[in-house]
Coordinates of N, CA and C in Angstrom, one line a residue:
M1 N 8.6 96.9 261.8 CA 8.7 96.8 263.3 C 8.3 98.1 263.9
D2 N 7.5 98.1 265.0 CA 7.0 99.3 265.7 C 8.2 100.2 266.0
T3 N 8.0 101.5 265.9 CA 9.0 102.5 266.2 C 9.5 102.4 267.6
K4 N 8.7 102.2 268.5 CA 9.1 102.1 269.9 C 9.9 100.9 270.2
V5 N 9.5 99.8 269.5 CA 10.3 98.6 269.7 C 11.7 98.7 269.0
R6 N 11.7 99.4 267.9 CA 13.0 99.6 267.2 C 13.9 100.5 268.0
R7 N 13.4 101.5 268.7 CA 14.2 102.4 269.5 C 14.7 101.6 270.7
A8 N 13.9 100.7 271.2 CA 14.3 99.9 272.4 C 15.5 99.0 272.1
I9 N 15.7 98.7 270.8 CA 16.8 97.9 270.4 C 18.0 98.7 270.2
I10 N 17.8 99.8 269.4 CA 18.9 100.7 268.9 C 19.5 101.5 270.0
I11 N 18.7 102.2 270.8 CA 19.2 103.2 271.8 C 20.1 102.6 272.8
P12 N 19.8 101.4 273.4 CA 20.7 100.8 274.4 C 22.0 100.4 273.8
V13 N 22.0 99.9 272.6 CA 23.3 99.5 271.9 C 24.2 100.7 271.7
I14 N 23.6 101.8 271.2 CA 24.4 103.0 270.9 C 24.9 103.6 272.2
L15 N 24.0 103.7 273.2 CA 24.4 104.3 274.5 C 25.5 103.6 275.2
F16 N 25.4 102.2 275.3 CA 26.5 101.5 276.0 C 27.7 101.4 275.2
S17 N 27.6 101.4 273.9 CA 28.8 101.4 273.0 C 29.6 102.7 273.2
V18 N 28.9 103.8 273.2 CA 29.6 105.1 273.5 C 30.2 105.1 274.8
F19 N 29.5 104.6 275.9 CA 30.1 104.6 277.2 C 31.4 103.8 277.2
A20 N 31.3 102.6 276.5 CA 32.5 101.7 276.5 C 33.7 102.4 275.8
V21 N 33.5 103.1 274.7 CA 34.6 103.7 274.0 C 35.2 104.8 274.8
I22 N 34.3 105.6 275.5 CA 34.8 106.7 276.3 C 35.7 106.1 277.4
R23 N 35.2 105.1 278.1 CA 36.0 104.5 279.2 C 37.3 104.0 278.7
V24 N 37.3 103.3 277.6 CA 38.6 102.8 277.0 C 39.6 103.9 276.7
L25 N 39.1 104.9 276.0 CA 39.9 106.0 275.6 C 40.5 106.8 276.8
A26 N 39.7 106.8 277.9 CA 40.1 107.5 279.1 C 41.0 106.6 280.0
G27 N 41.2 105.3 279.5 CA 42.0 104.4 280.3 C 41.3 104.0 281.6
G28 N 40.0 104.1 281.6 CA 39.2 103.7 282.8 C 39.2 102.2 283.0
A29 N 39.1 101.8 284.3 CA 38.9 100.4 284.6 C 38.1 100.3 285.8
G30 N 37.6 99.1 286.0 CA 36.8 98.9 287.2 C 35.4 99.4 287.1
E31 N 34.7 99.4 288.2 CA 33.3 99.7 288.1 C 33.0 101.2 288.0
T32 N 31.9 101.5 287.3 CA 31.5 102.9 287.2 C 31.0 103.4 288.6
P33 N 31.4 104.6 289.0 CA 30.9 105.1 290.3 C 29.4 105.1 290.3
E34 N 28.8 104.7 291.5 CA 27.4 104.6 291.6 C 26.7 106.0 291.7
P35 N 25.7 106.2 290.9 CA 24.9 107.5 291.0 C 24.2 107.5 292.3
D36 N 23.9 108.7 292.7 CA 23.1 108.9 293.9 C 21.6 108.7 293.6
V37 N 21.0 107.6 294.0 CA 19.6 107.4 293.8 C 18.9 107.3 295.1
G38 N 19.2 108.1 296.0 CA 18.6 108.0 297.3 C 17.2 108.6 297.3
N39 N 16.8 109.3 296.3 CA 15.4 109.7 296.2 C 15.0 109.6 294.7
D40 N 13.7 110.0 294.4 CA 13.2 109.8 293.1 C 13.6 110.9 292.1
A41 N 14.3 111.9 292.5 CA 14.7 113.0 291.6 C 15.7 112.5 290.6
R42 N 15.7 113.0 289.4 CA 16.7 112.7 288.4 C 18.0 113.4 288.8
V43 N 19.1 112.6 288.6 CA 20.4 113.2 288.9 C 21.3 113.0 287.6
E44 N 22.3 113.8 287.5 CA 23.2 113.7 286.3 C 23.8 112.3 286.4
G45 N 23.7 111.6 285.2 CA 24.3 110.3 285.1 C 23.4 109.2 285.6
Q46 N 22.2 109.5 286.0 CA 21.2 108.5 286.4 C 20.7 107.7 285.2
R47 N 20.5 106.4 285.4 CA 20.0 105.6 284.2 C 18.7 106.2 283.7
P48 N 18.3 105.9 282.5 CA 17.2 106.6 281.8 C 15.8 106.4 282.4
S49 N 15.5 105.3 283.0 CA 14.1 105.1 283.5 C 13.8 106.1 284.6
E50 N 12.6 106.5 284.8 CA 12.2 107.6 285.6 C 12.8 107.6 287.0
R51 N 12.6 106.5 287.7 CA 13.1 106.5 289.0 C 14.6 106.1 289.1
G52 N 15.1 105.6 288.0 CA 16.4 105.1 288.0 C 16.5 103.6 288.4
G53 N 15.4 103.0 288.6 CA 15.4 101.5 288.9 C 15.9 101.3 290.3
S54 N 16.0 100.1 290.7 CA 16.4 99.7 292.0 C 17.9 99.4 292.0
L55 N 18.7 100.3 292.7 CA 20.1 100.1 292.8 C 20.5 99.5 294.1
E56 N 19.5 99.1 294.9 CA 19.8 98.4 296.1 C 18.8 97.2 296.2
R57 N 19.2 96.2 296.9 CA 18.3 95.0 297.0 C 17.1 95.4 297.8
G58 N 16.0 95.4 297.2 CA 14.7 95.8 297.8 C 13.6 96.0 296.8
R59 N 12.4 95.9 297.2 CA 11.3 96.0 296.3 C 10.9 97.4 295.9
V60 N 10.7 97.7 294.7 CA 10.3 99.0 294.2 C 8.8 99.2 294.5
E61 N 8.5 100.3 295.2 CA 7.1 100.6 295.5 C 6.4 101.0 294.2
V62 N 5.2 100.5 293.9 CA 4.5 100.7 292.7 C 3.6 101.9 292.9
P63 N 3.8 103.0 292.2 CA 2.9 104.2 292.3 C 1.4 103.8 291.9
E64 N 0.5 104.6 292.5 CA -0.9 104.3 292.2 C -1.1 104.5 290.7
G65 N -1.9 103.5 290.1 CA -2.2 103.5 288.7 C -1.1 102.9 287.8
Y66 N 0.0 102.6 288.4 CA 1.1 101.9 287.6 C 0.9 100.4 287.7
E67 N 1.6 99.7 286.8 CA 1.5 98.2 286.8 C 2.9 97.6 286.7
R68 N 2.9 96.3 286.8 CA 4.2 95.5 286.8 C 4.1 94.5 285.7
A69 N 5.3 94.2 285.1 CA 5.5 93.2 284.2 C 6.8 92.4 284.6
V70 N 6.8 91.1 284.5 CA 7.9 90.3 284.8 C 8.3 89.4 283.7
F71 N 9.5 89.5 283.2 CA 10.0 88.7 282.0 C 11.3 88.1 282.3
A72 N 11.4 86.8 281.9 CA 12.7 86.1 281.9 C 13.3 86.0 280.5
G73 N 14.4 86.6 280.3 CA 15.0 86.7 279.0 C 16.5 86.3 279.0
G74 N 16.8 85.3 279.9 CA 18.2 85.0 280.0 C 18.9 85.9 281.0
C75 N 20.1 86.3 280.8 CA 20.9 87.1 281.8 C 20.1 88.4 282.0
F76 N 19.8 88.7 283.3 CA 19.0 89.9 283.5 C 19.8 91.2 283.3
W77 N 21.1 91.2 283.3 CA 21.9 92.4 282.9 C 21.5 92.9 281.5
C78 N 21.2 91.9 280.6 CA 20.9 92.3 279.2 C 19.5 92.7 279.0
M79 N 18.6 92.4 279.9 CA 17.2 92.7 279.8 C 16.8 94.0 280.4
E80 N 17.7 94.6 281.2 CA 17.4 96.0 281.7 C 17.5 97.1 280.7
P81 N 18.6 97.2 279.9 CA 18.8 98.3 279.0 C 17.6 98.5 278.0
P82 N 17.0 97.5 277.4 CA 16.0 97.7 276.4 C 14.8 98.5 277.0
Y83 N 14.6 98.4 278.3 CA 13.4 99.0 278.9 C 13.8 100.3 279.6
D84 N 15.0 100.5 280.0 CA 15.4 101.8 280.6 C 15.1 103.0 279.7
S85 N 15.2 102.8 278.4 CA 15.0 104.0 277.5 C 13.6 104.1 277.1
V86 N 12.6 103.4 277.6 CA 11.2 103.4 277.1 C 10.4 104.4 277.9
D87 N 9.8 105.4 277.2 CA 9.0 106.4 277.9 C 7.8 105.7 278.6
G88 N 7.6 106.0 279.8 CA 6.5 105.4 280.6 C 7.0 104.3 281.6
V89 N 8.3 103.9 281.4 CA 8.8 102.9 282.3 C 9.4 103.6 283.5
Y90 N 8.9 103.2 284.7 CA 9.3 103.9 285.9 C 10.5 103.3 286.6
A91 N 10.6 102.0 286.6 CA 11.7 101.3 287.2 C 11.9 99.9 286.6
V92 N 13.2 99.5 286.5 CA 13.5 98.2 286.0 C 14.4 97.5 287.1
T93 N 14.1 96.4 287.6 CA 14.8 95.7 288.7 C 15.1 94.3 288.3
S94 N 16.4 93.9 288.4 CA 16.8 92.5 288.2 C 16.5 91.7 289.4
G95 N 16.1 90.4 289.1 CA 15.7 89.6 290.3 C 15.4 88.2 289.8
F96 N 14.6 87.5 290.6 CA 14.3 86.1 290.4 C 12.9 85.8 290.6
S97 N 12.4 84.8 289.8 CA 10.9 84.5 289.9 C 10.8 83.1 289.3
G98 N 9.7 82.4 289.7 CA 9.3 81.1 289.1 C 9.7 79.9 290.0
G99 N 10.4 80.2 291.1 CA 10.9 79.1 291.9 C 10.2 78.9 293.2
T100 N 10.8 78.1 294.1 CA 10.1 77.8 295.3 C 10.8 78.3 296.6
V101 N 11.9 79.0 296.4 CA 12.7 79.4 297.6 C 12.5 80.9 297.7
A102 N 12.1 81.4 298.9 CA 12.0 82.8 299.2 C 13.3 83.5 299.3
N103 N 13.4 84.7 298.8 CA 14.6 85.5 298.9 C 15.9 84.8 298.6
P104 N 16.0 84.2 297.4 CA 17.2 83.4 297.1 C 18.4 84.2 296.8
S105 N 19.6 83.7 297.0 CA 20.8 84.4 296.6 C 21.1 84.0 295.1
Y106 N 21.9 84.9 294.5 CA 22.2 84.6 293.1 C 22.9 83.3 292.9
Q107 N 23.8 83.0 293.9 CA 24.6 81.7 293.8 C 23.7 80.5 293.9
A108 N 22.7 80.6 294.7 CA 21.7 79.5 294.8 C 20.9 79.3 293.6
V109 N 20.5 80.4 293.0 CA 19.7 80.4 291.7 C 20.5 79.7 290.6
I110 N 21.7 80.2 290.4 CA 22.5 79.7 289.2 C 23.0 78.3 289.4
A111 N 23.0 77.9 290.7 CA 23.4 76.5 291.0 C 22.2 75.5 290.7
G112 N 21.0 76.1 290.4 CA 19.9 75.3 290.0 C 19.2 74.7 291.1
N113 N 19.3 75.3 292.3 CA 18.7 74.7 293.5 C 17.4 75.3 293.9
T114 N 16.9 76.3 293.2 CA 15.7 77.0 293.6 C 14.5 77.0 292.6
G115 N 14.8 76.6 291.4 CA 13.7 76.6 290.4 C 13.5 78.0 289.8
H116 N 14.2 79.0 290.3 CA 14.0 80.4 289.8 C 14.6 80.6 288.5
R117 N 14.1 81.6 287.8 CA 14.7 82.2 286.6 C 15.3 83.6 286.9
E118 N 16.3 84.0 286.2 CA 16.7 85.4 286.2 C 15.6 86.2 285.4
V119 N 15.1 87.2 286.0 CA 14.1 88.0 285.4 C 14.3 89.5 285.6
V120 N 13.5 90.3 284.9 CA 13.4 91.7 285.2 C 12.0 92.0 285.6
E121 N 11.8 92.9 286.6 CA 10.5 93.4 286.9 C 10.5 94.8 286.4
I122 N 9.4 95.1 285.7 CA 9.3 96.4 285.1 C 8.0 97.1 285.7
V123 N 8.2 98.3 286.3 CA 7.1 99.0 286.8 C 6.8 100.1 285.7
F124 N 5.6 100.2 285.3 CA 5.3 101.1 284.1 C 4.0 101.8 284.3
D125 N 3.9 102.9 283.6 CA 2.6 103.7 283.5 C 1.8 103.3 282.3
P126 N 0.7 102.5 282.4 CA 0.0 102.0 281.3 C -0.6 103.1 280.4
S127 N -0.7 104.3 280.9 CA -1.2 105.4 280.1 C -0.2 105.9 279.1
R128 N 1.1 105.5 279.3 CA 2.1 106.0 278.4 C 2.8 104.9 277.6
V129 N 2.8 103.7 278.2 CA 3.3 102.6 277.4 C 2.5 101.3 277.8
S130 N 2.1 100.6 276.8 CA 1.2 99.5 277.1 C 2.0 98.2 277.4
Y131 N 1.3 97.3 278.1 CA 1.9 96.0 278.3 C 2.2 95.3 277.0
R132 N 1.4 95.5 276.0 CA 1.7 94.9 274.7 C 3.0 95.4 274.1
E133 N 3.2 96.7 274.3 CA 4.5 97.2 273.7 C 5.7 96.6 274.5
L134 N 5.6 96.5 275.8 CA 6.6 95.8 276.6 C 6.9 94.4 276.1
L135 N 5.8 93.7 275.8 CA 5.9 92.3 275.3 C 6.7 92.3 274.0
E136 N 6.4 93.2 273.1 CA 7.0 93.2 271.8 C 8.5 93.5 271.9
I137 N 8.9 94.4 272.9 CA 10.3 94.6 273.2 C 10.9 93.3 273.7
F138 N 10.2 92.7 274.6 CA 10.7 91.4 275.1 C 11.1 90.4 274.0
W139 N 10.2 90.2 273.1 CA 10.4 89.1 272.1 C 11.6 89.4 271.3
V140 N 11.8 90.7 270.8 CA 12.9 90.9 269.9 C 14.3 91.1 270.6
N141 N 14.3 90.8 271.9 CA 15.5 90.8 272.7 C 15.9 89.4 273.2
I142 N 15.1 88.4 272.8 CA 15.4 87.0 273.2 C 15.5 86.1 272.0
D143 N 15.9 84.9 272.3 CA 15.8 83.8 271.3 C 14.7 82.9 271.8
P144 N 13.5 83.0 271.2 CA 12.4 82.2 271.7 C 12.5 80.7 271.2
L145 N 13.4 80.4 270.4 CA 13.5 79.1 269.8 C 14.4 78.2 270.7
D146 N 15.0 78.8 271.7 CA 16.0 78.1 272.6 C 15.3 77.7 273.9
G147 N 15.2 76.4 274.1 CA 14.5 75.9 275.3 C 15.5 75.5 276.4
G148 N 16.8 75.7 276.2 CA 17.7 75.3 277.2 C 18.5 76.4 277.8
G149 N 18.1 77.6 277.6 CA 18.8 78.8 278.2 C 18.6 80.0 277.2
Q150 N 19.6 80.9 277.2 CA 19.6 82.0 276.3 C 21.0 82.3 275.9
F151 N 21.3 82.2 274.6 CA 22.7 82.5 274.1 C 23.7 81.7 274.8
C152 N 24.7 82.3 275.4 CA 25.8 81.5 276.0 C 25.5 81.0 277.4
D153 N 24.4 81.5 278.0 CA 24.0 81.1 279.4 C 23.0 80.0 279.3
R154 N 23.4 78.8 279.9 CA 22.7 77.6 279.7 C 22.1 77.2 281.1
G155 N 21.0 76.4 281.0 CA 20.4 75.9 282.2 C 19.1 76.5 282.6
G156 N 18.4 75.9 283.5 CA 17.1 76.4 284.0 C 17.0 77.9 284.3
P157 N 18.0 78.5 285.0 CA 17.8 79.9 285.4 C 17.7 80.8 284.3
Y158 N 18.1 80.4 283.1 CA 18.2 81.3 281.9 C 17.2 81.0 280.8
I159 N 16.2 80.1 281.1 CA 15.2 79.8 280.2 C 14.2 80.9 280.1
S160 N 13.8 81.3 278.9 CA 12.9 82.5 278.8 C 11.5 82.2 279.2
A161 N 10.8 83.2 279.7 CA 9.4 83.1 280.2 C 8.8 84.4 280.3
I162 N 7.4 84.4 280.2 CA 6.6 85.6 280.5 C 5.8 85.2 281.7
F163 N 5.9 86.0 282.8 CA 5.1 85.7 284.0 C 3.9 86.7 284.1
Y164 N 2.7 86.2 283.8 CA 1.6 87.1 283.7 C 1.0 87.3 285.1
M165 N 0.5 88.6 285.4 CA -0.1 88.9 286.7 C -1.6 88.6 286.8
N166 N -2.3 88.6 285.7 CA -3.7 88.5 285.7 C -4.2 87.9 284.3
E167 N -5.5 87.7 284.2 CA -6.0 87.2 282.9 C -5.7 88.1 281.7
E168 N -5.8 89.4 282.0 CA -5.6 90.3 280.9 C -4.2 90.2 280.4
Q169 N -3.2 90.2 281.3 CA -1.8 90.0 280.9 C -1.6 88.7 280.2
E170 N -2.3 87.6 280.6 CA -2.1 86.3 280.0 C -2.6 86.4 278.5
T171 N -3.8 87.0 278.3 CA -4.3 87.2 277.0 C -3.4 87.9 276.1
E172 N -2.8 89.0 276.6 CA -1.9 89.8 275.8 C -0.6 89.1 275.5
A173 N -0.2 88.3 276.5 CA 1.1 87.5 276.3 C 0.9 86.5 275.2
R174 N -0.2 85.8 275.2 CA -0.4 84.8 274.1 C -0.7 85.4 272.8
A175 N -1.3 86.6 272.7 CA -1.5 87.3 271.5 C -0.1 87.8 271.0
S176 N 0.7 88.2 271.9 CA 2.0 88.7 271.4 C 2.9 87.6 270.9
R177 N 2.7 86.4 271.4 CA 3.5 85.3 270.9 C 3.1 85.1 269.4
A178 N 1.9 85.2 269.1 CA 1.5 85.0 267.7 C 2.1 86.1 266.9
W179 N 2.1 87.4 267.4 CA 2.8 88.5 266.7 C 4.2 88.2 266.5
A180 N 4.9 87.6 267.5 CA 6.4 87.3 267.3 C 6.6 86.2 266.3
E181 N 5.7 85.2 266.3 CA 5.8 84.1 265.4 C 5.7 84.5 264.0
G182 N 4.9 85.6 263.8 CA 4.8 86.1 262.4 C 5.9 87.0 262.0
R183 N 6.8 87.4 262.9 CA 7.8 88.3 262.5 C 9.3 87.8 262.6
I184 N 9.4 86.6 263.3 CA 10.7 86.1 263.4 C 11.2 85.6 262.0
L185 N 12.5 85.7 261.7 CA 13.0 85.5 260.4 C 13.5 84.0 260.2
T186 N 13.5 83.2 261.2 CA 13.9 81.8 261.1 C 12.8 80.9 261.6
G187 N 12.8 79.7 261.1 CA 11.8 78.8 261.5 C 12.1 78.1 262.8
G188 N 11.1 77.5 263.4 CA 11.4 76.7 264.6 C 10.3 76.9 265.6
E189 N 10.2 76.0 266.6 CA 9.1 76.0 267.6 C 9.5 77.0 268.7
F190 N 8.5 77.8 269.1 CA 8.7 78.8 270.2 C 8.7 78.0 271.5
M191 N 9.8 78.2 272.3 CA 10.0 77.5 273.5 C 9.7 78.3 274.8
T192 N 9.5 79.6 274.6 CA 9.3 80.5 275.7 C 8.0 80.2 276.4
E193 N 8.1 80.1 277.7 CA 6.9 79.7 278.5 C 6.1 80.9 278.9
I194 N 4.8 80.8 278.9 CA 3.9 81.8 279.4 C 3.2 81.2 280.6
R195 N 3.5 81.7 281.8 CA 3.1 81.1 283.1 C 2.7 82.1 284.1
S196 N 1.9 81.7 285.1 CA 1.4 82.6 286.1 C 2.5 83.1 287.0
Y197 N 2.4 84.3 287.4 CA 3.3 85.0 288.3 C 2.9 84.6 289.7
E198 N 4.0 84.3 290.5 CA 3.7 84.0 292.0 C 4.5 85.0 292.9
A199 N 5.8 85.2 292.6 CA 6.5 86.1 293.5 C 7.7 86.6 292.7
F200 N 8.2 87.8 293.1 CA 9.5 88.3 292.6 C 10.4 88.7 293.8
Y201 N 11.7 88.3 293.6 CA 12.7 88.6 294.6 C 13.8 89.3 294.0
P202 N 14.1 90.6 294.4 CA 15.2 91.3 293.8 C 16.6 90.7 294.0
A203 N 17.4 90.8 293.0 CA 18.8 90.3 293.1 C 19.6 91.2 293.9
E204 N 20.8 90.7 294.2 CA 21.8 91.5 295.0 C 22.1 92.9 294.3
E205 N 22.5 93.8 295.2 CA 22.7 95.2 294.7 C 23.6 95.3 293.5
Y206 N 24.7 94.5 293.5 CA 25.7 94.6 292.5 C 25.2 94.2 291.1
H207 N 24.1 93.5 291.1 CA 23.5 93.2 289.8 C 22.6 94.3 289.2
Q208 N 22.2 95.2 290.0 CA 21.2 96.2 289.6 C 21.9 97.2 288.7
A209 N 21.3 97.6 287.5 CA 21.8 98.6 286.6 C 23.2 98.2 286.2
Y210 N 23.5 96.9 286.0 CA 24.9 96.5 285.8 C 25.5 97.1 284.5
A211 N 24.7 97.1 283.4 CA 25.2 97.7 282.2 C 25.5 99.2 282.3
F212 N 24.7 99.9 283.1 CA 24.9 101.3 283.3 C 26.1 101.6 284.1
R213 N 26.3 100.8 285.1 CA 27.4 101.1 286.1 C 28.8 100.4 285.6
N214 N 28.7 99.4 284.8 CA 29.9 98.7 284.3 C 29.9 98.5 282.8
P215 N 29.9 99.6 282.1 CA 29.7 99.5 280.6 C 30.7 98.7 279.9
V216 N 32.0 98.8 280.3 CA 33.0 98.0 279.6 C 32.9 96.5 279.8
R217 N 32.7 96.1 281.1 CA 32.5 94.7 281.4 C 31.2 94.2 280.7
Y218 N 30.2 95.0 280.8 CA 28.9 94.6 280.2 C 29.1 94.4 278.7
S219 N 29.7 95.4 278.0 CA 29.8 95.3 276.6 C 30.7 94.1 276.2
F220 N 31.7 93.8 276.9 CA 32.5 92.6 276.6 C 31.7 91.3 276.8
Y221 N 31.0 91.2 277.9 CA 30.2 90.0 278.2 C 29.1 89.8 277.1
R222 N 28.4 90.9 276.7 CA 27.4 90.8 275.7 C 27.9 90.4 274.4
A223 N 29.1 90.9 274.0 CA 29.7 90.6 272.7 C 30.2 89.1 272.7
S224 N 30.8 88.7 273.8 CA 31.4 87.4 273.8 C 30.3 86.3 273.9
C225 N 29.1 86.7 274.4 CA 28.0 85.8 274.5 C 27.3 85.6 273.2
G226 N 27.6 86.4 272.2 CA 27.0 86.3 270.9 C 25.5 86.7 270.8
R227 N 25.1 87.5 271.8 CA 23.7 87.8 271.9 C 23.2 88.7 270.7
D228 N 23.9 89.7 270.4 CA 23.5 90.6 269.3 C 23.6 89.9 267.9
A229 N 24.6 89.1 267.7 CA 24.7 88.4 266.4 C 23.5 87.5 266.2
R230 N 23.1 86.8 267.3 CA 21.9 85.9 267.2 C 20.6 86.7 267.0
L231 N 20.5 87.8 267.7 CA 19.3 88.6 267.6 C 19.1 89.1 266.2
R232 N 20.2 89.5 265.6 CA 20.1 90.0 264.2 C 19.7 88.9 263.2
T233 N 20.1 87.6 263.5 CA 19.7 86.5 262.7 C 18.2 86.3 262.9
L234 N 17.7 86.4 264.1 CA 16.3 86.1 264.4 C 15.4 87.2 264.0
W235 N 15.8 88.4 264.2 CA 14.8 89.6 264.1 C 15.3 90.6 263.0
G236 N 16.5 90.5 262.5 CA 17.0 91.6 261.6 C 17.6 92.7 262.4
S237 N 18.0 93.7 261.7 CA 18.7 94.9 262.3 C 17.6 95.9 262.8

């Protein structure tokens, strides 16, 4: 497995496990205080991606020469951490894509009334990290054999998908699927959709950087959902 992909799996698990232990030992409860991300400067405690991601509901401005990737991998809380630690990733934002309703609320999406999926939008510098590398990280963080959702989250909003922005991304996405089919440890038909991107709508502020700001709650949710156990079965350690 590629070193960058391996780091993208291991680093978030270690990081948030450490945060969780510290919070428990300290007797902490409730949400982690929000870091100051009012500008693009790094601040102590800011999440690892360069800009810190979008901690407020709103669209991230894409710097000149940077590109976007949009992936649906089930719960968007769990799809932010693998990309936050990747060199060249500028921002990771949780949101919705693939549906027919503009600016949907989270409640409307999970009720199944919009056609949207939970997704992450990744703004990245292609001179430092390629779209192909982001795709490889995507595959090893999902269950591509599941066509009804992801892990404990069931239904349309949680079905996995790659939303390509252009023909080049489509070509890369389909090639990466072949790469993943050759590396998965269990048999079965890949159900992850590869489809054209139309629009992205950021989720509410409290969903952004959820794992970073709520490490105890996030760790409990992720463990109880069985995500890591299933990923080990599919892709190994």
